[in-house]
PDB file of C-alpha atoms in Angstrom:
ATOM      1  CA  MET A   1     103.910 135.890 110.603  1.00  0.00           C
ATOM      2  CA  THR A   2     106.387 135.227 113.267  1.00  0.00           C
ATOM      3  CA  PHE A   3     108.310 132.191 114.547  1.00  0.00           C
ATOM      4  CA  GLN A   4     109.894 130.814 117.821  1.00  0.00           C
ATOM      5  CA  ARG A   5     113.169 128.792 116.704  1.00  0.00           C
ATOM      6  CA  ALA A   6     112.253 125.664 115.385  1.00  0.00           C
ATOM      7  CA  ARG A   7     113.385 123.206 119.331  1.00  0.00           C
ATOM      8  CA  SER A   8     112.649 119.623 117.783  1.00  0.00           C
ATOM      9  CA  ASP A   9     112.605 117.921 114.206  1.00  0.00           C
ATOM     10  CA  GLU A  10     108.779 118.666 114.100  1.00  0.00           C
ATOM     11  CA  GLN A  11     108.813 121.940 114.809  1.00  0.00           C
ATOM     12  CA  ARG A  12     111.908 122.489 111.645  1.00  0.00           C
ATOM     13  CA  GLN A  13     109.793 119.566 109.659  1.00  0.00           C
ATOM     14  CA  ILE A  14     106.956 122.610 109.627  1.00  0.00           C
ATOM     15  CA  ARG A  15     109.314 125.280 108.948  1.00  0.00           C
ATOM     16  CA  ARG A  16     110.658 124.032 105.999  1.00  0.00           C
ATOM     17  CA  ARG A  17     107.066 123.148 104.731  1.00  0.00           C
ATOM     18  CA  VAL A  18     106.150 126.511 105.583  1.00  0.00           C
ATOM     19  CA  ILE A  19     109.863 127.331 103.150  1.00  0.00           C
ATOM     20  CA  LEU A  20     107.940 125.049 100.311  1.00  0.00           C
ATOM     21  CA  ASP A  21     104.638 126.556 100.475  1.00  0.00           C
ATOM     22  CA  THR A  22     105.452 129.714  99.941  1.00  0.00           C
ATOM     23  CA  ALA A  23     107.867 129.183  96.921  1.00  0.00           C
ATOM     24  CA  ALA A  24     105.145 127.460  95.758  1.00  0.00           C
ATOM     25  CA  SER A  25     101.960 130.446  96.132  1.00  0.00           C
ATOM     26  CA  MET A  26     105.285 132.607  94.412  1.00  0.00           C
ATOM     27  CA  LEU A  27     106.069 130.210  91.801  1.00  0.00           C
ATOM     28  CA  GLN A  28     101.730 130.815  90.482  1.00  0.00           C
ATOM     29  CA  GLU A  29     102.983 134.040  90.740  1.00  0.00           C
ATOM     30  CA  MET A  30     106.665 134.875  88.973  1.00  0.00           C
ATOM     31  CA  SER A  31     108.760 132.361  87.205  1.00  0.00           C
ATOM     32  CA  VAL A  32     111.509 130.889  88.844  1.00  0.00           C
ATOM     33  CA  ALA A  33     114.185 133.180  87.903  1.00  0.00           C
ATOM     34  CA  GLU A  34     111.865 136.140  89.961  1.00  0.00           C
ATOM     35  CA  VAL A  35     112.231 133.591  92.850  1.00  0.00           C
ATOM     36  CA  THR A  36     113.743 135.604  95.123  1.00  0.00           C
ATOM     37  CA  LEU A  37     115.060 134.724  98.819  1.00  0.00           C
ATOM     38  CA  ASN A  38     114.632 137.783  99.760  1.00  0.00           C
ATOM     39  CA  GLU A  39     110.865 138.041  98.508  1.00  0.00           C
ATOM     40  CA  LEU A  40     110.785 134.233 100.218  1.00  0.00           C
ATOM     41  CA  SER A  41     112.169 135.718 104.068  1.00  0.00           C
ATOM     42  CA  ARG A  42     109.393 138.246 103.249  1.00  0.00           C
ATOM     43  CA  ARG A  43     106.751 136.391 103.055  1.00  0.00           C
ATOM     44  CA  VAL A  44     107.484 133.260 105.101  1.00  0.00           C
ATOM     45  CA  GLY A  45     108.486 136.129 108.456  1.00  0.00           C
ATOM     46  CA  LEU A  46     111.517 134.787 108.278  1.00  0.00           C
ATOM     47  CA  ALA A  47     114.888 136.779 108.467  1.00  0.00           C
ATOM     48  CA  LYS A  48     116.824 135.153 105.712  1.00  0.00           C
ATOM     49  CA  SER A  49     119.452 133.770 107.882  1.00  0.00           C
ATOM     50  CA  ASN A  50     116.751 131.811 109.331  1.00  0.00           C
ATOM     51  CA  VAL A  51     115.350 130.685 106.248  1.00  0.00           C
ATOM     52  CA  LEU A  52     118.956 129.606 105.533  1.00  0.00           C
ATOM     53  CA  ARG A  53     118.741 126.667 108.762  1.00  0.00           C
ATOM     54  CA  TYR A  54     115.922 125.369 106.722  1.00  0.00           C
ATOM     55  CA  PHE A  55     117.189 125.423 103.463  1.00  0.00           C
ATOM     56  CA  GLU A  56     121.421 126.254 102.372  1.00  0.00           C
ATOM     57  CA  SER A  57     120.011 128.485  99.376  1.00  0.00           C
ATOM     58  CA  ARG A  58     116.878 129.510  97.535  1.00  0.00           C
ATOM     59  CA  GLU A  59     118.119 127.049  94.683  1.00  0.00           C
ATOM     60  CA  ALA A  60     117.490 124.260  96.921  1.00  0.00           C
ATOM     61  CA  VAL A  61     113.788 125.374  98.300  1.00  0.00           C
ATOM     62  CA  LEU A  62     113.249 124.808  94.358  1.00  0.00           C
ATOM     63  CA  LEU A  63     115.206 121.393  93.484  1.00  0.00           C
ATOM     64  CA  ASP A  64     112.952 119.581  96.696  1.00  0.00           C
ATOM     65  CA  LEU A  65     109.902 121.886  94.903  1.00  0.00           C
ATOM     66  CA  MET A  66     110.319 120.119  91.196  1.00  0.00           C
ATOM     67  CA  ASP A  67     110.503 116.908  92.978  1.00  0.00           C
ATOM     68  CA  GLU A  68     107.573 117.323  94.314  1.00  0.00           C
ATOM     69  CA  TYR A  69     106.072 118.454  91.975  1.00  0.00           C
ATOM     70  CA  PHE A  70     107.740 115.912  89.216  1.00  0.00           C
ATOM     71  CA  ALA A  71     105.405 113.625  91.832  1.00  0.00           C
ATOM     72  CA  SER A  72     102.687 115.058  91.713  1.00  0.00           C
ATOM     73  CA  TRP A  73     103.082 114.860  87.746  1.00  0.00           C
ATOM     74  CA  LEU A  74     103.387 111.068  87.262  1.00  0.00           C
ATOM     75  CA  VAL A  75     100.205 110.262  89.588  1.00  0.00           C
ATOM     76  CA  VAL A  76      98.374 112.819  86.757  1.00  0.00           C
ATOM     77  CA  LEU A  77     100.576 111.093  84.196  1.00  0.00           C
ATOM     78  CA  GLU A  78      99.318 107.491  84.725  1.00  0.00           C
ATOM     79  CA  THR A  79      95.637 108.235  84.877  1.00  0.00           C
ATOM     80  CA  GLU A  80      96.112 109.959  82.409  1.00  0.00           C
ATOM     81  CA  LEU A  81      97.873 107.209  79.755  1.00  0.00           C
ATOM     82  CA  GLY A  82      95.589 104.604  81.386  1.00  0.00           C
ATOM     83  CA  ASP A  83      92.536 106.728  79.887  1.00  0.00           C
ATOM     84  CA  GLU A  84      93.763 107.469  76.527  1.00  0.00           C
ATOM     85  CA  LEU A  85      95.956 104.504  75.473  1.00  0.00           C
ATOM     86  CA  ASP A  86      94.342 102.109  73.642  1.00  0.00           C
ATOM     87  CA  GLY A  87      96.913  98.858  74.066  1.00  0.00           C
ATOM     88  CA  SER A  88      95.007  96.793  71.293  1.00  0.00           C
ATOM     89  CA  SER A  89      96.520  98.981  69.049  1.00  0.00           C
ATOM     90  CA  THR A  90      99.632  98.910  66.618  1.00  0.00           C
ATOM     91  CA  PRO A  91     102.405 100.691  68.359  1.00  0.00           C
ATOM     92  CA  ALA A  92     102.680 103.255  65.481  1.00  0.00           C
ATOM     93  CA  VAL A  93      99.142 104.639  66.650  1.00  0.00           C
ATOM     94  CA  ARG A  94     100.196 103.620  70.667  1.00  0.00           C
ATOM     95  CA  ALA A  95     102.843 105.703  70.137  1.00  0.00           C
ATOM     96  CA  ALA A  96     101.263 108.570  68.537  1.00  0.00           C
ATOM     97  CA  GLN A  97      98.847 108.386  71.658  1.00  0.00           C
ATOM     98  CA  LEU A  98     101.353 109.183  74.084  1.00  0.00           C
ATOM     99  CA  ALA A  99     102.282 111.684  72.040  1.00  0.00           C
ATOM    100  CA  GLU A 100      99.658 113.223  71.952  1.00  0.00           C
ATOM    101  CA  VAL A 101      99.178 112.244  76.019  1.00  0.00           C
ATOM    102  CA  LEU A 102     102.456 113.573  76.823  1.00  0.00           C
ATOM    103  CA  SER A 103     102.612 116.938  75.009  1.00  0.00           C
ATOM    104  CA  ARG A 104      99.064 118.279  76.639  1.00  0.00           C
ATOM    105  CA  SER A 105      99.933 117.180  80.060  1.00  0.00           C
ATOM    106  CA  LEU A 106     102.764 119.105  80.445  1.00  0.00           C
ATOM    107  CA  ALA A 107     102.035 121.831  78.309  1.00  0.00           C
ATOM    108  CA  GLN A 108      99.400 122.167  81.620  1.00  0.00           C
ATOM    109  CA  GLN A 109     101.920 121.577  84.181  1.00  0.00           C
ATOM    110  CA  VAL A 110     103.891 125.535  83.654  1.00  0.00           C
ATOM    111  CA  VAL A 111     106.049 125.260  86.720  1.00  0.00           C
ATOM    112  CA  LEU A 112     107.040 121.789  86.591  1.00  0.00           C
ATOM    113  CA  CYS A 113     108.411 122.788  82.909  1.00  0.00           C
ATOM    114  CA  ASP A 114     109.299 126.017  84.212  1.00  0.00           C
ATOM    115  CA  LEU A 115     111.866 124.205  86.739  1.00  0.00           C
ATOM    116  CA  PHE A 116     112.561 121.558  84.212  1.00  0.00           C
ATOM    117  CA  GLY A 117     114.181 124.224  82.321  1.00  0.00           C
ATOM    118  CA  ALA A 118     115.869 126.235  85.699  1.00  0.00           C
ATOM    119  CA  GLN A 119     117.586 122.909  86.930  1.00  0.00           C
ATOM    120  CA  GLY A 120     120.575 122.619  85.058  1.00  0.00           C
ATOM    121  CA  GLY A 121     121.751 126.046  84.114  1.00  0.00           C
ATOM    122  CA  VAL A 122     120.630 126.687  87.822  1.00  0.00           C
ATOM    123  CA  LEU A 123     119.180 125.168  90.198  1.00  0.00           C
ATOM    124  CA  GLU A 124     122.022 122.495  90.748  1.00  0.00           C
ATOM    125  CA  HIS A 125     124.372 125.139  91.238  1.00  0.00           C
ATOM    126  CA  ASN A 126     125.354 127.662  94.853  1.00  0.00           C
ATOM    127  CA  VAL A 127     123.689 123.896  95.811  1.00  0.00           C
ATOM    128  CA  SER A 128     126.416 121.520  98.012  1.00  0.00           C
ATOM    129  CA  VAL A 129     127.075 118.327  97.062  1.00  0.00           C
ATOM    130  CA  GLU A 130     124.667 116.114  99.481  1.00  0.00           C
ATOM    131  CA  VAL A 131     121.714 118.378  98.418  1.00  0.00           C
ATOM    132  CA  VAL A 132     122.657 117.611  94.711  1.00  0.00           C
ATOM    133  CA  LYS A 133     122.967 113.921  95.083  1.00  0.00           C
ATOM    134  CA  ALA A 134     119.692 113.609  97.683  1.00  0.00           C
ATOM    135  CA  HIS A 135     118.208 115.585  94.004  1.00  0.00           C
ATOM    136  CA  LYS A 136     119.744 113.507  91.498  1.00  0.00           C
ATOM    137  CA  ARG A 137     118.598 110.405  93.456  1.00  0.00           C
ATOM    138  CA  SER A 138     115.078 111.191  93.916  1.00  0.00           C
ATOM    139  CA  SER A 139     115.095 111.909  90.121  1.00  0.00           C
ATOM    140  CA  LEU A 140     115.868 109.380  88.864  1.00  0.00           C
ATOM    141  CA  ALA A 141     114.008 107.063  90.748  1.00  0.00           C
ATOM    142  CA  LYS A 142     111.224 109.896  89.069  1.00  0.00           C
ATOM    143  CA  LEU A 143     112.920 109.256  85.822  1.00  0.00           C
ATOM    144  CA  ALA A 144     112.770 105.539  86.409  1.00  0.00           C
ATOM    145  CA  THR A 145     108.969 106.270  87.875  1.00  0.00           C
ATOM    146  CA  MET A 146     107.681 106.996  84.627  1.00  0.00           C
ATOM    147  CA  THR A 147     110.373 105.092  82.057  1.00  0.00           C
ATOM    148  CA  ASP A 148     107.388 102.095  83.697  1.00  0.00           C
ATOM    149  CA  LEU A 149     104.823 104.001  82.692  1.00  0.00           C
ATOM    150  CA  VAL A 150     106.106 104.803  79.339  1.00  0.00           C
ATOM    151  CA  ARG A 151     107.403 100.913  78.727  1.00  0.00           C
ATOM    152  CA  ARG A 152     103.880 100.133  80.322  1.00  0.00           C
ATOM    153  CA  HIS A 153     102.148 101.381  77.427  1.00  0.00           C
ATOM    154  CA  LEU A 154     104.396 100.983  74.735  1.00  0.00           C
ATOM    155  CA  PRO A 155     106.700  98.113  75.615  1.00  0.00           C
ATOM    156  CA  GLU A 156     108.084  98.225  72.547  1.00  0.00           C
ATOM    157  CA  LEU A 157     110.612 100.938  73.145  1.00  0.00           C
ATOM    158  CA  GLY A 158     112.227  98.926  75.173  1.00  0.00           C
ATOM    159  CA  GLU A 159     115.520  99.922  76.473  1.00  0.00           C
ATOM    160  CA  GLY A 160     115.063 103.115  74.927  1.00  0.00           C
ATOM    161  CA  ALA A 161     112.101 103.954  77.259  1.00  0.00           C
ATOM    162  CA  GLN A 162     113.845 105.541  79.654  1.00  0.00           C
ATOM    163  CA  MET A 163     116.280 107.701  77.204  1.00  0.00           C
ATOM    164  CA  PHE A 164     112.482 109.116  75.564  1.00  0.00           C
ATOM    165  CA  CYS A 165     112.033 109.660  79.278  1.00  0.00           C
ATOM    166  CA  PHE A 166     115.102 112.204  80.303  1.00  0.00           C
ATOM    167  CA  MET A 167     114.387 114.038  76.896  1.00  0.00           C
ATOM    168  CA  THR A 168     110.780 114.156  77.692  1.00  0.00           C
ATOM    169  CA  VAL A 169     111.696 116.026  80.682  1.00  0.00           C
ATOM    170  CA  VAL A 170     114.640 118.151  78.842  1.00  0.00           C
ATOM    171  CA  SER A 171     112.175 118.947  76.090  1.00  0.00           C
ATOM    172  CA  ALA A 172     109.403 120.369  78.130  1.00  0.00           C
ATOM    173  CA  GLY A 173     112.425 122.260  80.142  1.00  0.00           C
ATOM    174  CA  ALA A 174     114.065 123.772  76.701  1.00  0.00           C
ATOM    175  CA  LEU A 175     111.069 124.273  75.078  1.00  0.00           C
ATOM    176  CA  SER A 176     108.880 125.559  77.500  1.00  0.00           C
ATOM    177  CA  THR A 177     111.724 128.863  77.485  1.00  0.00           C
ATOM    178  CA  TYR A 178     110.002 129.887  74.631  1.00  0.00           C
ATOM    179  CA  VAL A 179     106.127 130.489  75.787  1.00  0.00           C
ATOM    180  CA  PRO A 180     105.267 133.147  76.151  1.00  0.00           C
ATOM    181  CA  PRO A 181     107.247 135.275  73.341  1.00  0.00           C
ATOM    182  CA  PRO A 182     108.251 138.248  75.091  1.00  0.00           C
ATOM    183  CA  PRO A 183     106.558 141.491  73.808  1.00  0.00           C
ATOM    184  CA  SER A 184     110.062 142.537  71.659  1.00  0.00           C
ATOM    185  CA  LEU A 185     108.974 139.613  69.773  1.00  0.00           C
ATOM    186  CA  VAL A 186     105.262 139.875  69.438  1.00  0.00           C
ATOM    187  CA  ALA A 187     105.513 142.852  68.155  1.00  0.00           C
ATOM    188  CA  ALA A 188     108.539 141.712  65.566  1.00  0.00           C
ATOM    189  CA  TYR A 189     105.564 138.450  64.458  1.00  0.00           C
ATOM    190  CA  ALA A 190     103.000 141.405  63.920  1.00  0.00           C
ATOM    191  CA  ASP A 191     105.236 143.634  61.805  1.00  0.00           C
ATOM    192  CA  GLU A 192     106.655 140.431  60.040  1.00  0.00           C
ATOM    193  CA  PRO A 193     104.945 137.268  59.946  1.00  0.00           C
ATOM    194  CA  GLU A 194     107.455 134.787  58.024  1.00  0.00           C
ATOM    195  CA  LEU A 195     109.141 135.320  61.788  1.00  0.00           C
ATOM    196  CA  GLY A 196     107.064 134.007  63.890  1.00  0.00           C
ATOM    197  CA  VAL A 197     106.895 130.596  61.717  1.00  0.00           C
ATOM    198  CA  LEU A 198     108.896 128.394  64.032  1.00  0.00           C
ATOM    199  CA  ASN A 199     106.667 130.311  66.790  1.00  0.00           C
ATOM    200  CA  LEU A 200     104.414 127.485  67.460  1.00  0.00           C
ATOM    201  CA  GLU A 201     102.318 126.947  71.503  1.00  0.00           C
ATOM    202  CA  LEU A 202     104.007 124.722  73.526  1.00  0.00           C
ATOM    203  CA  VAL A 203     101.576 121.888  73.365  1.00  0.00           C
ATOM    204  CA  ASP A 204     102.232 121.587  69.237  1.00  0.00           C
ATOM    205  CA  ALA A 205     106.228 122.580  69.628  1.00  0.00           C
ATOM    206  CA  LEU A 206     106.519 118.766  72.672  1.00  0.00           C
ATOM    207  CA  ARG A 207     104.405 116.977  70.462  1.00  0.00           C
ATOM    208  CA  ALA A 208     106.757 117.618  67.644  1.00  0.00           C
ATOM    209  CA  VAL A 209     109.216 116.982  69.767  1.00  0.00           C
ATOM    210  CA  PHE A 210     107.799 113.398  71.058  1.00  0.00           C
ATOM    211  CA  THR A 211     106.516 112.106  67.873  1.00  0.00           C
ATOM    212  CA  SER A 212     110.129 112.808  66.398  1.00  0.00           C
ATOM    213  CA  ALA A 213     111.508 110.593  69.306  1.00  0.00           C
ATOM    214  CA  LEU A 214     109.018 107.831  69.183  1.00  0.00           C
ATOM    215  CA  VAL A 215     109.413 107.351  65.177  1.00  0.00           C
ATOM    216  CA  GLY A 216     113.162 107.070  65.722  1.00  0.00           C
ATOM    217  CA  ALA A 217     112.977 104.855  68.920  1.00  0.00           C
ATOM    218  CA  LEU A 218     110.506 102.461  67.335  1.00  0.00           C
ATOM    219  CA  PRO A 219     111.739  98.829  65.609  1.00  0.00           C
ATOM    220  CA  ARG A 220     110.931  99.286  62.304  1.00  0.00           C
ATOM    221  CA  PRO A 221     109.636  95.874  61.393  1.00  0.00           C
ATOM    222  CA  ASP A 222     110.006  96.323  57.744  1.00  0.00           C
ATOM    223  CA  VAL A 223     113.916  96.529  58.741  1.00  0.00           C
ATOM    224  CA  ASP A 224     116.733  93.582  59.375  1.00  0.00           C
ATOM    225  CA  PRO A 225     118.780  94.595  61.577  1.00  0.00           C
ATOM    226  CA  LEU A 226     121.886  91.801  60.887  1.00  0.00           C
ATOM    227  CA  ALA A 227     121.317  92.688  57.539  1.00  0.00           C
ATOM    228  CA  HIS A 228     124.316  95.156  57.727  1.00  0.00           C
ATOM    229  CA  LEU A 229     126.447  92.140  58.475  1.00  0.00           C
ATOM    230  CA  GLY A 230     125.961  90.726  55.042  1.00  0.00           C
TER     231      GLY A 230
END
């Protein structure tokens, strides 16, 4: 693929879109850690220096993609929550349903979880202050959307809904780094099964974490919050 130099805003946006779409295609084949600027440039058909005219670094490309994947997932999540949560159920039942939907939905978002996992330690490095500020504004807006969705179905969470959503994203990123285990671990578990006692499928690990978080965040009707003042 050969490009002429982009001379208008529309042409520059087209170039950016091609770069983003190419990076997205690469993430269907490889992990975030394996995506390199050299390979991205080769697949786009531009010199690396020309790719850097549109994005200041590999990390900047991937941060933009993460924002897009996050937005797309929230659309899916809204439908899944509406379909599967029973508004007439007790808070405990709805909390369990919420944990189930979130864990199953996120476990299917392999690329998004990989990007979440790389966000703090990798993607937010090697980018300018302006890129980080734009990314954080976008991320906070999406977290607010997610918080509204969760609070709509489990209003009992109250102010705790935002922190729960934040920890949901962090947990999905962290736990996804263990899945699938590398061949050396698979072989070790085969030799000594007891070593793999905590080797859970991602969906099961997420469900356990989300359930525990929700149980802790929900108000307990049997506890008087002012009792310790007596």
